[in-house]
Short mmCIF file of C-alpha atoms and ligand atoms in Angstrom, two decimals:
data_model
loop_
_atom_site.label_atom_id
_atom_site.label_comp_id
_atom_site.label_asym_id
_atom_site.label_seq_id
_atom_site.Cartn_x
_atom_site.Cartn_y
_atom_site.Cartn_z
CA MET A 24 -4.17 31.26 10.02
CA THR A 25 -4.67 30.52 13.70
CA VAL A 26 -2.11 28.46 15.51
CA THR A 27 -3.75 25.24 16.58
CA GLU A 28 -3.47 24.25 20.21
CA LEU A 29 -3.51 20.49 20.60
CA VAL A 30 -4.65 18.29 23.43
CA SER A 31 -2.45 15.24 24.01
CA TYR A 32 -3.75 12.16 22.26
CA GLU A 33 -4.27 10.31 25.54
CA ASP A 34 -6.17 13.21 27.15
CA ALA A 35 -8.39 13.52 24.07
CA LEU A 36 -9.27 9.81 24.18
CA ALA A 37 -10.02 10.02 27.89
CA VAL A 38 -13.00 12.26 27.07
CA TYR A 39 -14.00 11.52 23.46
CA ASP A 40 -14.58 8.66 21.03
CA PRO A 41 -13.53 9.26 17.43
CA VAL A 42 -15.93 8.42 14.58
CA MET A 43 -14.40 8.20 11.14
CA GLY A 44 -15.49 7.95 7.53
CA LEU A 45 -12.99 7.11 4.83
CA GLU A 46 -13.52 8.01 1.19
CA VAL A 47 -10.97 6.40 -1.09
CA HIS A 48 -10.57 7.28 -4.77
CA VAL A 49 -8.93 4.66 -6.95
CA GLU A 50 -7.82 5.46 -10.48
CA LEU A 51 -8.52 2.40 -12.62
CA GLY A 52 -5.82 0.98 -14.85
CA THR A 53 -8.00 0.83 -17.98
CA THR A 54 -6.21 1.66 -21.22
CA THR A 55 -8.85 4.22 -22.23
CA LYS A 56 -10.87 6.83 -20.35
CA MET A 57 -14.28 6.24 -18.73
CA PHE A 58 -16.44 7.97 -21.33
CA CYS A 59 -14.27 8.29 -24.44
CA GLY A 60 -11.53 6.41 -26.26
CA CYS A 61 -8.62 8.63 -25.21
CA SER A 62 -5.52 6.91 -23.87
CA THR A 63 -4.78 6.94 -20.13
CA ALA A 64 -1.03 6.32 -20.54
CA LEU A 65 1.14 8.44 -18.27
CA GLY A 66 3.85 10.78 -19.47
CA ALA A 67 2.25 12.13 -22.63
CA GLU A 68 2.62 15.77 -23.63
CA ALA A 69 0.04 17.98 -21.90
CA ASN A 70 -3.40 17.81 -23.53
CA ALA A 71 -2.25 15.29 -26.15
CA GLN A 72 -4.72 12.70 -24.84
CA THR A 73 -7.97 14.61 -25.20
CA CYS A 74 -10.99 14.65 -27.48
CA PRO A 75 -14.24 16.63 -27.74
CA THR A 76 -15.87 14.42 -25.08
CA CYS A 77 -13.28 14.73 -22.32
CA LEU A 78 -12.82 18.41 -23.18
CA GLY A 79 -16.58 18.90 -22.74
CA LEU A 80 -17.11 20.43 -26.18
CA PRO A 81 -20.75 21.09 -27.13
CA GLY A 82 -22.43 18.23 -28.96
CA SER A 83 -19.96 15.54 -27.93
CA LEU A 84 -21.44 12.40 -26.44
CA PRO A 85 -20.01 10.04 -23.82
CA VAL A 86 -19.98 6.24 -24.05
CA VAL A 87 -19.38 4.06 -20.96
CA ASN A 88 -16.15 2.06 -20.78
CA GLU A 89 -17.16 -1.57 -20.22
CA THR A 90 -13.89 -2.48 -18.52
CA GLY A 91 -14.51 0.40 -16.11
CA VAL A 92 -17.88 -1.06 -15.15
CA GLU A 93 -16.38 -4.54 -14.90
CA SER A 94 -13.65 -3.26 -12.54
CA ALA A 95 -16.24 -1.48 -10.41
CA ILE A 96 -18.26 -4.68 -10.08
CA LYS A 97 -15.16 -6.70 -9.17
CA ILE A 98 -14.25 -4.17 -6.48
CA GLY A 99 -17.83 -4.25 -5.19
CA LEU A 100 -17.86 -8.05 -5.03
CA ALA A 101 -14.47 -8.22 -3.33
CA LEU A 102 -15.83 -5.78 -0.73
CA ASN A 103 -18.82 -8.07 -0.09
CA CYS A 104 -21.21 -5.51 -1.57
CA GLU A 105 -24.54 -5.94 -3.29
CA ILE A 106 -24.35 -5.05 -6.97
CA ALA A 107 -27.11 -2.82 -8.32
CA GLU A 108 -29.40 -4.43 -10.86
CA TRP A 109 -29.89 -1.04 -12.44
CA CYS A 110 -28.14 2.24 -11.80
CA ARG A 111 -27.36 5.50 -13.50
CA PHE A 112 -24.69 8.10 -13.73
CA ALA A 113 -25.40 11.57 -12.39
CA ARG A 114 -24.04 15.03 -13.06
CA LYS A 115 -22.35 16.70 -10.12
CA ASN A 116 -22.42 20.33 -11.13
CA TYR A 117 -19.73 22.79 -10.14
CA PHE A 118 -17.28 25.05 -11.87
CA TYR A 119 -13.56 24.59 -11.71
CA PRO A 120 -11.09 25.10 -14.54
CA ASP A 121 -9.74 21.54 -14.32
CA MET A 122 -13.21 20.25 -15.23
CA PRO A 123 -14.16 21.55 -18.67
CA LYS A 124 -17.72 20.15 -18.74
CA ASN A 125 -18.61 22.12 -15.59
CA PHE A 126 -19.94 18.92 -14.12
CA GLN A 127 -18.32 15.70 -13.06
CA THR A 128 -19.96 12.55 -14.32
CA SER A 129 -20.41 10.54 -11.14
CA GLN A 130 -23.03 8.46 -9.42
CA TYR A 131 -25.25 9.89 -6.71
CA ASP A 132 -28.13 7.98 -5.14
CA GLU A 133 -27.68 4.93 -7.39
CA PRO A 134 -24.18 3.57 -6.85
CA ILE A 135 -23.15 0.39 -8.66
CA ALA A 136 -22.15 -1.33 -5.39
CA PHE A 137 -23.38 -0.86 -1.83
CA ASN A 138 -23.63 -2.40 1.65
CA GLY A 139 -20.40 -4.30 2.01
CA TYR A 140 -17.54 -4.70 4.43
CA LEU A 141 -13.80 -5.21 4.57
CA ASP A 142 -12.11 -7.01 7.46
CA VAL A 143 -8.77 -5.47 8.39
CA GLU A 144 -6.08 -6.68 10.73
CA ILE A 145 -4.64 -4.45 13.39
CA ASP A 146 -2.02 -5.08 16.07
CA GLY A 147 -0.69 -7.94 14.00
CA GLY A 148 -3.73 -10.16 14.28
CA GLU A 149 -6.89 -8.63 15.69
CA VAL A 150 -9.63 -8.26 13.05
CA PHE A 151 -11.70 -5.09 12.77
CA ARG A 152 -14.66 -5.00 10.38
CA VAL A 153 -15.08 -1.78 8.40
CA GLU A 154 -18.54 -1.46 6.85
CA ILE A 155 -18.76 -0.15 3.31
CA GLU A 156 -21.53 2.27 2.40
CA ARG A 157 -20.99 2.31 -1.36
CA ALA A 158 -18.57 2.10 -4.24
CA HIS A 159 -19.44 4.22 -7.23
CA MET A 160 -18.04 5.09 -10.64
CA GLU A 161 -16.91 8.54 -11.65
CA GLU A 162 -14.20 10.32 -13.60
CA ASP A 163 -11.05 12.17 -12.67
CA THR A 164 -10.51 15.87 -13.33
CA GLY A 165 -7.68 17.51 -15.25
CA LYS A 166 -4.59 18.79 -13.53
CA SER A 167 -3.83 22.45 -12.74
CA THR A 168 -0.32 23.72 -12.21
CA HIS A 169 -0.14 27.11 -10.56
CA ILE A 170 2.87 29.17 -11.61
CA GLY A 171 4.55 32.05 -9.82
CA GLY A 172 3.48 31.55 -6.21
CA ALA A 173 5.76 30.39 -3.43
CA THR A 174 3.64 27.44 -2.36
CA GLY A 175 2.47 25.98 -5.67
CA ARG A 176 -1.10 26.67 -4.55
CA ILE A 177 -3.39 29.01 -6.47
CA HIS A 178 -2.99 31.80 -3.92
CA GLY A 179 -0.18 34.08 -5.02
CA ALA A 180 0.15 32.41 -8.42
CA GLN A 181 0.52 34.56 -11.54
CA HIS A 182 -1.05 32.10 -13.92
CA SER A 183 -2.13 28.49 -14.11
CA LEU A 184 -1.53 25.74 -16.63
CA LEU A 185 -4.16 23.13 -17.37
CA ASP A 186 -3.57 19.59 -18.56
CA TYR A 187 -6.70 17.61 -19.42
CA ASN A 188 -4.95 14.29 -20.06
CA ARG A 189 -6.23 13.07 -16.69
CA ALA A 190 -9.77 14.43 -17.27
CA GLY A 191 -12.08 11.47 -17.72
CA ILE A 192 -9.81 8.74 -16.37
CA PRO A 193 -12.07 6.29 -14.52
CA LEU A 194 -12.24 6.54 -10.76
CA ILE A 195 -13.96 4.32 -8.26
CA GLU A 196 -14.87 6.05 -5.01
CA ILE A 197 -15.26 3.74 -2.05
CA VAL A 198 -17.03 5.21 0.97
CA THR A 199 -17.21 3.61 4.40
CA LYS A 200 -20.10 3.79 6.80
CA PRO A 201 -19.19 5.68 9.97
CA ILE A 202 -16.45 3.70 11.70
CA GLU A 203 -17.29 3.55 15.39
CA GLY A 204 -15.83 1.70 18.33
CA ALA A 205 -12.17 1.77 17.33
CA GLY A 206 -11.37 4.02 20.32
CA ASP A 207 -7.73 4.96 20.59
CA ARG A 208 -6.91 2.66 17.68
CA ALA A 209 -8.95 4.74 15.23
CA PRO A 210 -5.90 6.15 13.39
CA GLU A 211 -4.42 2.65 13.21
CA VAL A 212 -7.69 1.25 11.86
CA ALA A 213 -7.81 4.00 9.22
CA LYS A 214 -4.32 3.12 8.06
CA ALA A 215 -4.96 -0.63 8.14
CA TYR A 216 -8.16 -0.16 6.13
CA VAL A 217 -6.46 1.84 3.39
CA ALA A 218 -3.57 -0.65 3.35
CA GLU A 219 -5.93 -3.63 3.02
CA LEU A 220 -7.98 -1.88 0.37
CA ARG A 221 -4.81 -1.18 -1.60
CA GLU A 222 -3.78 -4.85 -1.43
CA LEU A 223 -7.25 -5.84 -2.56
CA ILE A 224 -7.26 -3.46 -5.53
CA LYS A 225 -3.83 -4.72 -6.59
CA ALA A 226 -4.88 -8.36 -6.23
CA LEU A 227 -7.92 -7.69 -8.43
CA GLY A 228 -5.58 -6.25 -11.07
CA VAL A 229 -7.83 -3.24 -11.62
CA SER A 230 -5.22 -0.64 -10.65
CA GLU A 231 -1.64 -0.50 -9.40
CA ALA A 232 -3.02 1.66 -6.59
CA ARG A 233 0.24 3.54 -6.11
CA MET A 234 -0.57 6.21 -3.58
CA GLU A 235 2.61 8.17 -4.24
CA MET A 236 1.47 8.54 -7.84
CA GLY A 237 -2.02 9.66 -6.91
CA GLN A 238 -3.58 6.44 -8.20
CA MET A 239 -5.18 6.02 -4.82
CA ARG A 240 -6.01 8.86 -2.42
CA CYS A 241 -8.00 9.08 0.76
CA ASP A 242 -10.25 11.69 2.34
CA VAL A 243 -10.32 11.26 6.12
CA ASN A 244 -13.57 12.35 7.79
CA LEU A 245 -13.39 12.48 11.55
CA SER A 246 -15.54 13.70 14.40
CA LEU A 247 -15.50 13.31 18.16
CA ARG A 248 -18.29 12.63 20.59
CA PRO A 249 -18.09 12.39 24.36
CA HIS A 250 -17.95 8.83 25.75
CA GLY A 251 -21.49 7.50 26.07
CA ALA A 252 -23.03 9.95 23.59
CA ASP A 253 -25.09 8.52 20.71
CA LYS A 254 -25.14 11.48 18.40
CA PHE A 255 -22.17 12.03 16.12
CA GLY A 256 -20.21 15.24 16.44
CA THR A 257 -19.48 17.53 13.50
CA ARG A 258 -16.83 16.12 11.18
CA SER A 259 -13.91 17.61 9.37
CA GLU A 260 -12.83 16.13 6.05
CA THR A 261 -9.10 16.06 5.40
CA LYS A 262 -8.71 15.80 1.63
CA ASN A 263 -6.39 13.86 -0.65
CA VAL A 264 -4.16 12.21 1.91
CA ASN A 265 -1.71 10.21 -0.16
CA SER A 266 0.25 7.79 1.96
CA LEU A 267 -0.64 5.19 4.57
CA ARG A 268 1.40 6.94 7.19
CA SER A 269 -0.30 10.25 6.42
CA VAL A 270 -3.75 8.70 6.83
CA GLU A 271 -2.80 7.65 10.34
CA ARG A 272 -1.21 10.99 11.17
CA ALA A 273 -4.12 13.03 9.79
CA ALA A 274 -6.62 11.09 11.91
CA ARG A 275 -4.45 11.47 14.98
CA PHE A 276 -4.00 15.18 14.46
CA GLU A 277 -7.74 15.75 14.01
CA VAL A 278 -8.46 13.89 17.27
CA GLN A 279 -6.05 16.18 19.09
CA ARG A 280 -7.20 19.37 17.37
CA GLN A 281 -10.93 18.75 17.71
CA ALA A 282 -10.51 17.78 21.36
CA ALA A 283 -8.84 21.14 21.92
CA VAL A 284 -11.64 23.01 20.13
CA LEU A 285 -14.39 21.17 22.00
CA GLY A 286 -12.56 21.29 25.31
CA GLY A 287 -12.23 25.06 24.98
CA GLY A 288 -15.99 25.39 24.57
CA GLY A 289 -15.80 25.88 20.80
CA THR A 290 -17.57 24.06 17.99
CA VAL A 291 -15.97 22.04 15.22
CA ILE A 292 -16.74 23.51 11.81
CA GLN A 293 -17.79 21.17 9.01
CA GLU A 294 -15.08 21.95 6.51
CA THR A 295 -12.50 20.34 4.27
CA ARG A 296 -8.91 20.51 5.49
CA HIS A 297 -5.47 20.17 3.92
CA PHE A 298 -2.91 17.76 5.34
CA HIS A 299 0.73 18.85 5.65
CA GLU A 300 3.39 16.17 5.28
CA GLU A 301 6.10 18.29 7.01
CA ASP A 302 4.55 18.40 10.46
CA GLY A 303 1.50 16.15 10.21
CA SER A 304 -0.90 19.04 10.77
CA THR A 305 -4.13 19.98 8.96
CA THR A 306 -5.32 23.47 8.07
CA PRO A 307 -8.75 24.71 6.95
CA GLY A 308 -9.78 24.38 3.29
CA ARG A 309 -13.26 25.39 2.35
CA VAL A 310 -16.53 25.24 4.26
CA LYS A 311 -18.28 22.09 3.16
CA GLU A 312 -20.97 22.23 0.48
CA GLU A 313 -24.21 20.39 0.99
CA ALA A 314 -25.26 17.82 -1.62
CA GLU A 315 -27.93 20.22 -2.93
CA ASP A 316 -25.23 22.73 -3.85
CA TYR A 317 -24.19 20.33 -6.60
CA ARG A 318 -27.64 20.12 -8.21
CA TYR A 319 -27.17 16.43 -8.89
CA PHE A 320 -29.39 15.04 -11.63
CA PRO A 321 -29.34 11.85 -13.72
CA GLU A 322 -27.00 12.01 -16.70
CA PRO A 323 -29.25 12.19 -19.79
CA ASP A 324 -26.50 11.32 -22.29
CA LEU A 325 -25.67 7.89 -20.87
CA VAL A 326 -27.83 4.79 -20.77
CA PRO A 327 -28.39 3.21 -17.35
CA VAL A 328 -26.02 0.45 -16.28
CA ALA A 329 -27.93 -2.80 -15.71
CA PRO A 330 -25.43 -5.61 -15.15
CA SER A 331 -27.13 -8.97 -15.66
CA ARG A 332 -26.94 -11.40 -12.74
CA GLU A 333 -25.15 -13.86 -15.05
CA TRP A 334 -22.42 -11.33 -15.72
CA VAL A 335 -22.08 -10.50 -12.02
CA GLU A 336 -21.78 -14.20 -11.13
CA GLU A 337 -19.30 -14.73 -13.94
CA LEU A 338 -17.17 -11.90 -12.53
CA ARG A 339 -17.49 -13.32 -9.02
CA GLY A 340 -16.04 -16.52 -10.41
CA THR A 341 -12.95 -14.67 -11.68
CA LEU A 342 -12.07 -13.08 -8.34
CA PRO A 343 -8.61 -14.12 -7.14
CA GLU A 344 -7.90 -15.38 -3.64
CA LEU A 345 -8.32 -12.23 -1.54
CA PRO A 346 -5.24 -10.80 0.20
CA ARG A 347 -6.21 -11.52 3.79
CA VAL A 348 -7.20 -15.10 2.98
CA ARG A 349 -3.96 -15.54 1.06
CA ARG A 350 -1.88 -14.10 3.91
CA THR A 351 -3.52 -16.46 6.39
CA ARG A 352 -2.79 -19.41 4.12
CA LEU A 353 0.83 -18.36 3.53
CA ARG A 354 1.33 -17.69 7.23
CA GLU A 355 0.46 -21.31 7.93
CA GLU A 356 2.53 -22.65 5.04
CA TRP A 357 5.55 -20.61 6.06
CA GLY A 358 5.05 -21.24 9.77
CA ILE A 359 5.30 -17.61 10.87
CA SER A 360 3.38 -15.42 13.31
CA ALA A 361 0.83 -12.72 12.43
CA HIS A 362 3.39 -10.16 13.49
CA GLU A 363 6.06 -11.59 11.20
CA MET A 364 3.59 -11.67 8.33
CA GLN A 365 2.83 -8.02 9.01
CA SER A 366 6.52 -7.19 8.56
CA VAL A 367 6.62 -9.17 5.32
CA LEU A 368 3.54 -7.27 4.10
CA ASN A 369 4.99 -3.90 5.12
CA ALA A 370 8.22 -4.72 3.32
CA GLY A 371 6.25 -5.50 0.14
CA ALA A 372 7.86 -8.94 0.14
CA ILE A 373 4.92 -11.37 -0.08
CA ASP A 374 5.00 -11.85 -3.84
CA LEU A 375 8.82 -11.94 -3.95
CA ILE A 376 9.06 -14.60 -1.26
CA THR A 377 6.26 -16.61 -2.88
CA ALA A 378 8.01 -16.49 -6.25
CA THR A 379 11.31 -17.52 -4.63
CA ILE A 380 9.61 -20.52 -3.04
CA ASP A 381 7.97 -21.35 -6.38
CA ALA A 382 11.47 -21.35 -7.87
CA GLY A 383 12.50 -24.07 -5.44
CA ALA A 384 13.68 -22.39 -2.23
CA ASP A 385 12.37 -23.42 1.17
CA ALA A 386 10.17 -20.85 2.92
CA ALA A 387 12.56 -20.06 5.75
CA SER A 388 15.53 -19.34 3.48
CA ALA A 389 13.47 -17.33 1.01
CA ARG A 390 12.10 -15.17 3.81
CA LYS A 391 15.51 -14.88 5.45
CA TRP A 392 17.19 -13.36 2.38
CA TRP A 393 14.37 -11.04 1.35
CA MET A 394 13.67 -9.78 4.86
CA GLY A 395 17.35 -9.67 5.87
CA GLU A 396 20.15 -8.84 3.49
CA LEU A 397 17.93 -7.65 0.63
CA ALA A 398 15.59 -5.54 2.80
CA ARG A 399 18.69 -3.90 4.27
CA ARG A 400 20.04 -3.12 0.81
CA ALA A 401 16.68 -1.75 -0.43
CA ASN A 402 16.48 0.41 2.65
CA GLU A 403 20.02 1.69 2.18
CA ASP A 404 19.36 2.55 -1.46
CA GLY A 405 15.94 3.99 -0.66
CA VAL A 406 14.14 1.76 -3.17
CA ASP A 407 11.37 -0.85 -3.04
CA LEU A 408 12.44 -4.45 -2.55
CA ALA A 409 10.82 -5.28 -5.89
CA SER A 410 13.00 -2.81 -7.75
CA LEU A 411 16.31 -4.27 -6.54
CA PRO A 412 18.17 -5.74 -9.54
CA ILE A 413 17.80 -9.34 -8.37
CA THR A 414 15.04 -11.80 -9.23
CA PRO A 415 13.29 -14.43 -7.10
CA VAL A 416 14.81 -17.08 -9.38
CA GLN A 417 18.30 -15.77 -8.60
CA VAL A 418 17.59 -15.69 -4.87
CA ALA A 419 16.28 -19.26 -5.12
CA ARG A 420 19.54 -20.31 -6.80
CA VAL A 421 21.54 -18.80 -3.94
CA CYS A 422 19.34 -20.71 -1.49
CA ALA A 423 20.01 -23.92 -3.44
CA LEU A 424 23.77 -23.36 -3.38
CA VAL A 425 23.64 -22.88 0.38
CA ALA A 426 21.43 -25.94 0.83
CA GLU A 427 23.80 -28.17 -1.14
CA GLY A 428 26.74 -26.89 0.89
CA SER A 429 28.68 -25.13 -1.85
CA LEU A 430 28.09 -21.75 -0.22
CA ASN A 431 27.90 -20.72 3.41
CA ASP A 432 25.92 -17.64 4.47
CA LYS A 433 28.91 -15.39 4.32
CA LEU A 434 29.76 -16.43 0.77
CA ALA A 435 26.09 -16.28 -0.20
CA ARG A 436 26.02 -12.63 0.86
CA GLN A 437 28.95 -11.97 -1.46
CA VAL A 438 27.14 -13.73 -4.30
CA ILE A 439 24.06 -11.57 -3.72
CA GLU A 440 26.24 -8.50 -3.65
CA GLY A 441 27.68 -9.58 -7.01
CA VAL A 442 24.24 -10.11 -8.54
CA LEU A 443 23.11 -6.70 -7.29
CA ALA A 444 26.27 -5.16 -8.77
CA GLY A 445 25.30 -6.52 -12.17
CA GLU A 446 27.90 -9.29 -12.33
CA GLY A 447 25.36 -11.78 -13.64
CA ASP A 448 23.55 -14.83 -12.29
CA PRO A 449 24.63 -16.43 -9.00
CA ASP A 450 26.61 -19.16 -10.77
CA ALA A 451 28.47 -16.59 -12.83
CA VAL A 452 29.33 -14.60 -9.70
CA VAL A 453 30.52 -17.77 -7.93
CA GLN A 454 32.76 -18.53 -10.92
CA ALA A 455 34.11 -15.04 -11.46
CA ARG A 456 34.78 -14.31 -7.79
CA GLY A 457 35.97 -17.83 -7.04
CA LEU A 458 33.48 -18.22 -4.20
CA GLN A 459 33.09 -21.79 -3.09
CA VAL A 460 33.08 -23.52 0.24
CA VAL A 461 36.36 -25.47 0.49
CA SER A 462 35.16 -28.93 1.34
CA ASP A 463 38.05 -30.78 -0.22
CA GLU A 464 39.33 -32.72 2.82
CA GLY A 465 42.95 -32.58 1.68
CA ALA A 466 42.98 -28.80 1.33
CA LEU A 467 41.07 -28.34 4.59
CA GLY A 468 43.38 -30.72 6.42
CA ALA A 469 46.42 -28.80 5.23
CA ALA A 470 44.90 -25.49 6.33
CA VAL A 471 44.07 -26.96 9.74
CA ASP A 472 47.63 -28.32 10.15
CA GLU A 473 48.99 -24.92 9.35
CA ALA A 474 46.73 -23.23 11.88
CA ILE A 475 47.77 -25.70 14.59
CA ALA A 476 51.43 -25.21 13.81
CA GLY A 477 51.10 -21.45 13.81
CA ASN A 478 49.22 -21.34 17.13
CA ALA A 479 51.01 -23.85 19.29
CA ALA A 480 49.97 -22.35 22.62
CA ILE A 481 46.29 -22.45 21.74
CA ALA A 482 46.63 -25.98 20.39
CA ASP A 483 48.12 -27.05 23.74
CA LYS A 484 45.21 -25.55 25.63
CA ILE A 485 42.78 -27.49 23.47
CA ARG A 486 44.74 -30.69 23.96
CA GLY A 487 44.53 -30.01 27.68
CA GLY A 488 40.72 -30.04 27.43
CA LYS A 489 39.88 -26.36 26.83
CA VAL A 490 37.67 -27.12 23.81
CA ALA A 491 36.23 -23.61 23.73
CA ALA A 492 39.62 -22.33 22.54
CA ALA A 493 39.04 -24.16 19.24
CA GLY A 494 37.15 -21.09 18.02
CA ALA A 495 40.40 -19.20 17.61
CA LEU A 496 41.81 -21.92 15.37
CA VAL A 497 38.60 -22.12 13.34
CA GLY A 498 38.93 -18.37 12.86
CA ALA A 499 42.51 -18.76 11.66
CA VAL A 500 41.48 -21.40 9.10
CA MET A 501 38.53 -19.31 7.88
CA LYS A 502 40.87 -16.38 7.45
CA ALA A 503 43.40 -18.46 5.56
CA THR A 504 40.67 -19.78 3.25
CA ARG A 505 39.06 -16.34 2.79
CA GLY A 506 35.88 -17.52 4.50
CA GLN A 507 35.41 -20.33 2.06
CA ALA A 508 35.80 -23.25 4.43
CA ASP A 509 32.90 -25.12 5.99
CA ALA A 510 33.33 -23.90 9.56
CA ALA A 511 31.60 -26.87 11.18
CA ARG A 512 33.85 -29.33 9.36
CA VAL A 513 36.95 -27.29 10.25
CA ARG A 514 36.09 -27.50 13.92
CA GLU A 515 35.62 -31.26 13.70
CA LEU A 516 38.99 -31.63 11.97
CA ILE A 517 40.80 -29.50 14.58
CA LEU A 518 39.42 -31.55 17.46
CA GLU A 519 40.14 -34.79 15.63
CA LYS A 520 43.75 -33.83 14.94
CA LEU A 521 44.28 -32.70 18.55
CA GLY A 522 42.71 -35.91 19.83
CA VAL A 523 39.89 -34.38 21.85
CA GLN A 524 36.14 -34.98 21.86
CA GLY A 525 33.87 -32.15 20.62
P1 LIG B 615 -19.51 13.96 1.49
O1 LIG B 615 -20.01 13.74 0.11
O2 LIG B 615 -19.96 15.23 2.10
O3 LIG B 615 -18.06 13.75 1.64
P2 LIG B 615 -20.37 11.36 2.30
O4 LIG B 615 -21.59 11.00 3.07
O5 LIG B 615 -20.22 10.88 0.93
O6 LIG B 615 -20.26 12.92 2.41
O7 LIG B 615 -19.10 10.85 3.06
C1 LIG B 615 -18.78 11.21 4.34
C2 LIG B 615 -17.99 10.13 5.02
O8 LIG B 615 -17.88 10.47 6.38
C3 LIG B 615 -18.65 8.79 4.99
O9 LIG B 615 -17.62 7.80 5.06
C4 LIG B 615 -19.48 8.78 6.26
O10 LIG B 615 -19.64 7.49 6.78
C5 LIG B 615 -18.62 9.58 7.19
N1 LIG B 615 -19.35 10.40 8.16
C6 LIG B 615 -20.57 10.94 8.04
N2 LIG B 615 -20.87 11.65 9.14
C7 LIG B 615 -19.80 11.57 9.96
C8 LIG B 615 -19.49 12.12 11.25
N3 LIG B 615 -20.33 12.92 11.91
N4 LIG B 615 -18.29 11.83 11.77
C9 LIG B 615 -17.42 11.06 11.11
N5 LIG B 615 -17.65 10.52 9.92
C10 LIG B 615 -18.83 10.78 9.34
MG1 LIG B 616 -16.38 13.63 0.70
ZN1 LIG B 617 -11.32 11.94 -24.66
#
């Protein structure tokens, strides 16, 4: 393997413009496979979810999964695509042990959806339109596990295990047109596109689109051309990049690597490349096949798919509010900036905050707790916000207790801590821990008297007009009441009793 010299990102962009193409595979959340009735549930024993069709046994016949087609059409519509009136599946022929039929059932020149676009937001506000070439239906392959090698790759392995449970699970492949004109923001656009697409897929309910579980993966095609040139350069294709951050890093690395190759008088080879999480680099995979190598031909065992216009319009009518539209609406309702909304999105907090507001909290408080205390806890524990053991309804109850004055922020934090520790609902934690703002005037008055008596020198200063010194007495009362007093009221009482104006 040759050590790759890199050009700095800035120097590369001074000479070249990146052109990108993103191919995203989404595993659909259907309960059965694309061409047979086998279950798609995760976690089954290897090869337990297989049948003659998905094992490619002679004589077995495939049948199209209607929900798979429906999901494909929904994705196409949400991406502003045209939906084919008539299209077919095609066989993509190649041999690999994880694909027992020796061809992948896919679509070739007749995709179900084509010519669309997705608007993505970058820099917390600016909109960049990514054009969609096509979205087509296909099936996943089985899974190989290579045993005995140091790297887990096939090289150096002693033997390989094959699990066909994944073979035949429906995939939708979404391919962009060449993305031009993003300039130095190309890696950012790539990441924003995949992020927006993931939100869209989740909103449609067709897949959970969890990249870390391989339910969504991205191939990053990238080439460079000198500023002012029309013709595209030769692209590399970095395969199976499986996190948003990695998409951005892979694009960035390829800009720097290809600039070095071109700058040194070399030529970029059209090849697939592997991305490496550890250092963000890519290394060569295989030299790219041409389409003709796959001997595509129409699948003779499946009838064509001809979705009626009525069905397409019916599905269009079921589309939910799309994520970017929803974010814009919520941004206005919550009164926050594009940048703040970006943080909420990144934290995975939109649905949680919305549910908290639906449970009665005001927007500012709901956002404050989820993006503050709870985000900090999730971060500390290394988990998603959504998997913290607290519900939006519970957070809304804490907000209500603060709003009615029975908790201050400090006490509310303790209540949240109690809920997270499994001590029950907010009211139960309040009860059990005895957390309540002391607003009983008699008790407060007594505590204030005590603080004045115990701090005579400070009290004199305040009497003499040094109102700022009151903070020390407030602190003494808060300490004596274990933080449970209403600090603003305490301050008023102190000044009142010492006969000065606040
Ligand atoms: P393949 O099947 O070989 O991966 P596709 O045409 O399906 O090819 O997808 C290639 C992707 O790369 C598409 O998103 C396309 O827009 C994009 N692309 C094509 N040519 C270039 C190029 N020279 N530089 C960057 N991206 C490209
Ligand atoms: Mg490709
Ligand atoms: Zn099967």
